[in-house]
Amino acid sequence: MTATYLSVHSFVDTSSHYFTASWGGLHWERQIRASRSPRRPPGSAEGVGLSVIVTGAAGFVGTHCLLALCKRGDGIVGINNFNSYYDPSLKKAHRALLGSHGVFVVEGDINDGCLLAKLFDIVPFTHVFHLVAHAGMRYATENPALYVHSNITGLVSLLEACKDADPQPAVVWASSSIYGLNDHVPPHSRTTARLRLRLWPRLCSPHA
């Protein structure tokens, strides 16, 4: 069997349909550096805080994850593309809430390799919490390309950025909609998912 490696860029649509947010500049970089600075006091019994980037930051799970990390004293930066799959005004309200706690949320797409490279260049993140995904099975049958873009290509794009980062961060990947290896088709939300994970050893720290 012969396996052929295809670059993630072969699957990424770089048209303005996805990459519409603007980013960059000195003020933007200062906001990121300020947000990622750990908030734990020197000599804390819990040690030096982590430096974490959270994808899907303006969603329900992402927002509460960032607030918990902030409360713990970790340095955190969020990223979200603020698409219209869910009400953008709700996501912007979440961003405002996070901003009141000193947390900066970047508006951008995880398929934007230049943006990811810039973020990892500015900040030596110790951890990545990947929460981005389009949920809902029914709409996936109507617009499968959107799900491939976010849930598959986006994941690979992020992992490639982590692989190229120095230092390489530990990666935590989670989803609120995991259907795993269920025998029942179509899967039901009340069905217990059996999930088999294959971790990328280069990206997962044994101490994470």
Coordinates of C-alpha atoms in Angstrom, one line a residue:
M1 CA 0.0 0.0 0.0
T2 CA 1.3 3.4 -1.0
A3 CA 0.4 6.5 1.1
T4 CA 0.6 9.9 -0.5
Y5 CA 1.0 13.0 1.7
L6 CA -1.1 15.9 0.6
S7 CA -0.4 19.4 2.1
V8 CA -3.2 20.8 4.1
H9 CA -3.1 23.8 1.8
S10 CA -4.6 21.5 -0.9
F11 CA -7.8 21.5 1.0
V12 CA -8.0 25.0 2.3
D13 CA -10.2 27.6 0.5
T14 CA -8.3 30.8 1.0
S15 CA -11.0 32.9 -0.7
S16 CA -12.6 35.8 1.1
H17 CA -15.6 33.6 1.9
Y18 CA -13.7 32.3 4.9
F19 CA -10.8 34.8 5.6
T20 CA -12.6 38.1 6.0
A21 CA -11.3 39.3 9.4
S22 CA -8.4 41.7 9.6
W23 CA -5.5 41.2 12.1
G24 CA -2.1 42.4 12.8
G25 CA -0.4 45.6 13.9
L26 CA 1.5 46.8 17.0
H27 CA -1.7 47.4 19.1
W28 CA -3.0 44.0 18.1
E29 CA 0.3 42.3 19.2
R30 CA 0.3 44.2 22.5
Q31 CA -3.2 43.0 23.2
I32 CA -2.2 39.4 22.6
R33 CA 1.0 39.7 24.8
A34 CA -1.0 41.3 27.6
S35 CA -3.7 38.6 27.5
R36 CA -1.3 35.7 27.5
S37 CA 0.7 36.9 30.5
P38 CA 0.1 34.4 33.4
R39 CA -1.7 36.0 36.3
R40 CA -0.5 33.8 39.1
P41 CA 1.6 35.7 41.7
P42 CA 5.3 35.0 41.9
G43 CA 6.1 32.1 44.2
S44 CA 2.6 30.7 43.9
A45 CA 2.2 27.1 45.2
E46 CA 0.6 26.2 41.9
G47 CA 3.7 27.2 40.0
V48 CA 4.0 29.4 37.0
G49 CA 0.8 29.7 35.0
L50 CA 0.3 28.2 31.6
S51 CA 0.2 30.1 28.3
V52 CA -2.9 28.8 26.5
I53 CA -4.6 29.5 23.2
V54 CA -8.3 28.4 23.0
T55 CA -10.0 27.9 19.7
G56 CA -13.8 28.4 19.5
A57 CA -13.3 31.0 22.3
A58 CA -16.6 32.9 21.8
G59 CA -18.7 29.7 22.0
F60 CA -20.4 28.6 25.1
V61 CA -17.8 25.9 26.0
G62 CA -14.9 28.1 24.9
T63 CA -16.0 31.1 26.9
H64 CA -16.4 29.1 30.1
C65 CA -13.1 27.4 29.5
L66 CA -11.3 30.7 29.2
L67 CA -13.0 32.1 32.3
A68 CA -11.9 29.1 34.3
L69 CA -8.3 29.4 33.1
C70 CA -8.4 33.1 33.8
K71 CA -9.6 32.5 37.3
R72 CA -6.8 29.9 37.8
G73 CA -4.3 32.5 36.8
D74 CA -3.2 31.2 33.4
G75 CA -2.2 33.4 30.5
I76 CA -4.8 32.9 27.7
V77 CA -5.7 34.1 24.2
G78 CA -8.8 33.1 22.3
I79 CA -9.6 32.8 18.6
N80 CA -13.0 32.6 16.9
N81 CA -14.2 33.4 13.3
F82 CA -17.6 34.8 14.5
N83 CA -19.5 33.1 11.7
S84 CA -23.3 33.1 11.5
Y85 CA -23.9 29.4 12.2
Y86 CA -24.8 30.6 15.7
D87 CA -26.0 34.2 16.5
P88 CA -22.9 36.4 16.1
S89 CA -24.3 38.9 18.6
L90 CA -24.1 36.2 21.3
K91 CA -20.5 35.4 20.4
K92 CA -19.7 39.1 20.5
A93 CA -21.3 39.3 23.9
H94 CA -19.1 36.5 25.1
R95 CA -16.1 38.3 23.7
A96 CA -17.1 41.4 25.6
L97 CA -17.5 39.4 28.8
L98 CA -14.0 37.9 28.3
G99 CA -12.6 41.3 27.5
S100 CA -13.9 42.6 30.9
H101 CA -11.6 39.9 32.5
G102 CA -8.6 41.0 30.4
V103 CA -8.9 38.2 27.9
F104 CA -8.3 39.0 24.2
V105 CA -10.2 37.1 21.5
V106 CA -8.7 37.2 18.1
E107 CA -11.1 37.3 15.2
G108 CA -9.8 34.9 12.6
D109 CA -10.1 31.4 11.1
I110 CA -7.9 28.5 12.1
N111 CA -7.5 27.6 8.5
D112 CA -5.5 30.9 8.0
G113 CA -2.0 29.5 8.3
C114 CA -0.4 33.0 8.2
L115 CA -2.5 34.0 11.2
L116 CA -1.6 30.9 13.2
A117 CA 2.1 31.3 12.4
K118 CA 2.0 34.9 13.6
L119 CA 0.2 33.9 16.9
F120 CA 2.8 31.2 17.6
D121 CA 5.6 33.6 16.7
I122 CA 4.3 36.3 19.1
V123 CA 3.6 33.9 22.0
P124 CA 5.4 30.6 23.0
F125 CA 2.1 28.9 23.9
T126 CA 2.5 25.9 26.2
H127 CA -0.9 24.5 25.5
V128 CA -3.6 24.6 22.8
F129 CA -7.3 23.9 23.7
H130 CA -9.0 23.0 20.4
L131 CA -12.7 23.5 20.7
V132 CA -13.6 24.6 17.2
A133 CA -16.2 22.4 15.3
H134 CA -19.4 22.7 13.5
A135 CA -22.0 20.7 15.4
G136 CA -25.2 19.1 14.2
M137 CA -25.4 16.1 11.9
R138 CA -28.4 17.1 9.8
Y139 CA -26.9 20.3 8.4
A140 CA -23.7 18.4 7.6
T141 CA -25.7 16.4 5.0
E142 CA -26.7 19.7 3.4
N143 CA -23.4 21.5 3.5
P144 CA -20.6 18.9 4.0
A145 CA -17.9 21.2 2.6
L146 CA -18.4 23.5 5.6
Y147 CA -17.9 20.7 8.0
V148 CA -14.8 19.5 6.2
H149 CA -13.4 23.0 6.3
S150 CA -13.9 23.5 10.0
N151 CA -13.8 20.1 11.6
I152 CA -11.2 18.3 9.4
T153 CA -9.1 20.8 7.5
G154 CA -9.2 23.2 10.4
L155 CA -7.9 20.6 12.8
V156 CA -5.1 19.6 10.4
S157 CA -4.2 23.3 9.9
L158 CA -3.9 23.8 13.6
L159 CA -1.8 20.7 14.2
E160 CA 0.5 21.7 11.4
A161 CA 1.0 25.1 13.1
C162 CA 1.7 23.4 16.4
K163 CA 4.2 21.1 14.7
D164 CA 6.1 24.0 13.3
A165 CA 6.0 26.1 16.6
D166 CA 9.0 26.4 18.8
P167 CA 8.4 25.3 21.5
Q168 CA 5.7 22.8 20.5
P169 CA 2.6 23.1 22.7
A170 CA 0.7 20.3 24.2
V171 CA -2.7 19.9 22.4
V172 CA -6.1 19.2 24.1
W173 CA -8.8 18.4 21.6
A174 CA -12.4 18.2 22.7
S175 CA -15.9 18.4 21.3
S176 CA -19.4 18.6 22.7
S177 CA -20.7 16.5 19.8
I178 CA -18.8 13.2 19.6
Y179 CA -20.5 10.2 18.1
G180 CA -17.5 7.9 18.0
L181 CA -17.8 4.3 16.9
N182 CA -21.5 3.7 17.6
D183 CA -23.0 0.6 15.9
H184 CA -26.4 2.3 15.7
V185 CA -26.9 4.3 12.5
P186 CA -27.9 7.1 12.4
P187 CA -26.4 7.9 15.9
H188 CA -28.6 9.4 18.5
S189 CA -27.6 12.0 21.1
R190 CA -28.6 9.6 23.9
T191 CA -26.4 6.9 22.6
T192 CA -23.2 6.4 24.6
A193 CA -20.3 7.1 22.3
R194 CA -17.4 4.7 22.0
L195 CA -14.4 6.8 21.0
R196 CA -10.9 5.7 20.1
L197 CA -8.3 8.4 20.1
R198 CA -5.0 8.3 18.3
L199 CA -2.8 11.0 19.7
W200 CA 0.0 12.7 17.8
P201 CA 3.0 11.9 20.0
R202 CA 5.0 14.9 18.8
L203 CA 2.3 17.3 19.9
C204 CA 1.3 15.8 23.3
S205 CA 3.5 16.4 26.2
P206 CA 3.7 13.6 28.8
H207 CA 3.4 16.3 31.5
A208 CA 0.3 18.0 30.1

